Coordinates of C-alpha atoms in Angstrom, one line a residue:
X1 CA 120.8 130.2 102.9
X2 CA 118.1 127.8 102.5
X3 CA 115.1 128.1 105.1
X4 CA 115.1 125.6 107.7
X5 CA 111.8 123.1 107.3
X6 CA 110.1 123.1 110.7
X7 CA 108.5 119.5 111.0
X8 CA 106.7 117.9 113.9
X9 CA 106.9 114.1 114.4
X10 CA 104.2 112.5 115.8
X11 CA 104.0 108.4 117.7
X12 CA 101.9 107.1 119.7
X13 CA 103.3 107.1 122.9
X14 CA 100.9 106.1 126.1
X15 CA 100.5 102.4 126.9
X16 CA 100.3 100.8 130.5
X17 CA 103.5 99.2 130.6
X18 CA 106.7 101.5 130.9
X19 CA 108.7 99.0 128.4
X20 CA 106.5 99.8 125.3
X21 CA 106.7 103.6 126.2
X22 CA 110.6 103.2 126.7
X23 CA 110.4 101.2 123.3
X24 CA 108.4 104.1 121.3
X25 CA 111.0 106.8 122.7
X26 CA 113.9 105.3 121.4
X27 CA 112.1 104.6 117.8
X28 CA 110.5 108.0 117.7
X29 CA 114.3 109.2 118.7
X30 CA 115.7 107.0 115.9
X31 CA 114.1 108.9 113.7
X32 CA 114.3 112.5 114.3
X33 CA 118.0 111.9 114.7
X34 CA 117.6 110.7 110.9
X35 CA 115.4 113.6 110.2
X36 CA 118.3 116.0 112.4
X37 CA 121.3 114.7 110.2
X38 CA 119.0 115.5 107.2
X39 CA 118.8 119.1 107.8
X40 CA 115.2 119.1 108.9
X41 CA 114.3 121.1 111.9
X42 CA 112.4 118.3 114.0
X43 CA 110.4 118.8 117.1
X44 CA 109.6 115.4 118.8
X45 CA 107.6 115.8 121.7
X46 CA 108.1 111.9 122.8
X47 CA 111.9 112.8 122.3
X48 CA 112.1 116.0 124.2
X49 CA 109.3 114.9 126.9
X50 CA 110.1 111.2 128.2
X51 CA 112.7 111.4 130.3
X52 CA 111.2 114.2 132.0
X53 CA 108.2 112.5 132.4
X54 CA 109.9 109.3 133.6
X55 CA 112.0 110.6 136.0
X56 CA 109.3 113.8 137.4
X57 CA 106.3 111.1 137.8
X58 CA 104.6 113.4 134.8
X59 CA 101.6 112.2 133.3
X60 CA 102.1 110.3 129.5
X61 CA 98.7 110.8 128.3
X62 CA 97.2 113.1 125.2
X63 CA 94.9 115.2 127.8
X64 CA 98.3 116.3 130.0
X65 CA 100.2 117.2 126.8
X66 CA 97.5 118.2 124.1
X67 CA 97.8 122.2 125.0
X68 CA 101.5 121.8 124.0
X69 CA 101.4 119.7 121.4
X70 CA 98.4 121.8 119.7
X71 CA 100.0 124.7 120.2
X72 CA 103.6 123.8 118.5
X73 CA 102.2 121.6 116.1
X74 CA 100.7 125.1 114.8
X75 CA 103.7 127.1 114.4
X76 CA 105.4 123.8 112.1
X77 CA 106.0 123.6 108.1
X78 CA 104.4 119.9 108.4
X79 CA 103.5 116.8 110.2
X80 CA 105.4 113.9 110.1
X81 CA 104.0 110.0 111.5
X82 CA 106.2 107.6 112.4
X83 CA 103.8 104.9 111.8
X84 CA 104.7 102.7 115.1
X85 CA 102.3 99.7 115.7
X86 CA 98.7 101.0 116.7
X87 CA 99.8 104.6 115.2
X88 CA 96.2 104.8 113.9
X89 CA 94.7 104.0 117.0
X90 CA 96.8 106.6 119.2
X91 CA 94.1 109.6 119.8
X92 CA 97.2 111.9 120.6
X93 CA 98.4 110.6 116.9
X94 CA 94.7 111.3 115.3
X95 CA 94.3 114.3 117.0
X96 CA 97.6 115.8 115.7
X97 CA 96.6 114.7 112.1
X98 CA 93.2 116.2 112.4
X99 CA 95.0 119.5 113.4
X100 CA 97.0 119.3 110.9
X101 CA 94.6 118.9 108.1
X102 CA 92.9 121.5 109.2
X103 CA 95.8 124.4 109.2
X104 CA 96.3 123.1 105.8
X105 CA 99.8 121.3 106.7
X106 CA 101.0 118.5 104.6
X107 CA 101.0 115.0 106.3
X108 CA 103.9 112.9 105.6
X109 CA 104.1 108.9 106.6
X110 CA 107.2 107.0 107.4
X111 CA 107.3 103.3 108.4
X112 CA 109.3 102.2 111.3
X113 CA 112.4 100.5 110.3
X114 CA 112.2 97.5 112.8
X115 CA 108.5 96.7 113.4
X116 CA 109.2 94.0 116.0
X117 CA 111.4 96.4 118.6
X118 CA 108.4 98.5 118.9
X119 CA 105.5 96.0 119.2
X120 CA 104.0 95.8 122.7
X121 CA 103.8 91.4 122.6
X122 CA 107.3 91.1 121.9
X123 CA 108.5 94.4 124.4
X124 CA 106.3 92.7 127.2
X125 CA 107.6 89.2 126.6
X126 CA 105.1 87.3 125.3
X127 CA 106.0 83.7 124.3
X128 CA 107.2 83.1 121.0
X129 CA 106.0 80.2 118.6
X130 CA 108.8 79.9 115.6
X131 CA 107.2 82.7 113.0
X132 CA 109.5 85.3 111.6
X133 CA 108.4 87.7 114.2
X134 CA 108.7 84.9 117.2
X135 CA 104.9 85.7 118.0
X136 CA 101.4 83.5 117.0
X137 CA 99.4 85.7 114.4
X138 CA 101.7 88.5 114.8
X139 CA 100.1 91.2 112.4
X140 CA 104.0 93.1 112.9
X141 CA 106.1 90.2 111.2
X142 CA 106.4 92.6 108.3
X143 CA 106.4 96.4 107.0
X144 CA 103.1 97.0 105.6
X145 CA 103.1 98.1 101.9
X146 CA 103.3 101.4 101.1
X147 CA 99.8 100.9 99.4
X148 CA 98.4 100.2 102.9
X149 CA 99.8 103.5 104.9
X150 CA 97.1 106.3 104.5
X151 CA 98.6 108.5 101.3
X152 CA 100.8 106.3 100.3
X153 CA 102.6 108.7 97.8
X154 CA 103.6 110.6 100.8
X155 CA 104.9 107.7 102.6
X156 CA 108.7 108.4 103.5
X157 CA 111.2 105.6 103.7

């Protein structure tokens, strides 16, 4: 029997307005079902924690959650990113990156399939001007190139 790989996958996941949260959920679930149907044995805190924190008024921000997060994140095989719009800005994201480096676990990149159904403009409704993405200087109107993730080598399809 072939050990099971125990990987945690890391989003960013607070923002002010409930839609882009809702939005990140179902990307972030998109993807560890992928991961799930792989064989890998995923822990996705933004999958297992939303609707909890929706429905029980729970807080959605890194300093409610970091204890947890920290603590699982340790006992994993590797870190996954699902590189969402403003991943590199989230300091839950950063922080589990910088955890990870420093237990020595391999960080592993994966771009979002669908850029546009997880970018806060077009989840909140802003007006759209005829680009590919419907939004003026829309910096999500395309994946970036591998080159571009942090890397690269490691970035997953």
């Amino acid at each position: 029997m072939i050990p099971l790989t125990h990987v945690y996958l890391a989003t960013p996941y607070t923002h002010t307005d409930a839609r882009v949260r809702e939005a990140r959920f179902l990307a972030v679930t998109q993807k560890a079902a992928e991961m799930w149907k792989a064989g890998l044995g995923v822990y996705s805190p933004i999958t297992l924690t939303h609707e909890a924190a929706v429905r029980h008024e729970l807080p959605t921000d890194w300093r409610f959650w970091n204890a947890l997060c920290r603590d699982t994140l340790s006992r994993m095989h590797e870190l996954h990113v699902l590189c969402l719009p403003l991943w590199d800005h989230s300091t839950g994201v950063r922080a589990e990156i910088d955890l990870a480096r420093s237990i020595g676990l391999p960080v592993i990149y994966h771009a979002p399939d669908i850029l546009c159904t997880t970018c806060p403009d077009f989840i909140v409704g802003l007006p759209r001007d005829g680009r590919p993405c419907g939004h003026r200087d829309c910096i999500y109107d395309s994946p970036l190139p591998a080159a571009e993730y942090p890397a690269a080598a490691t970035l997953a399809a």
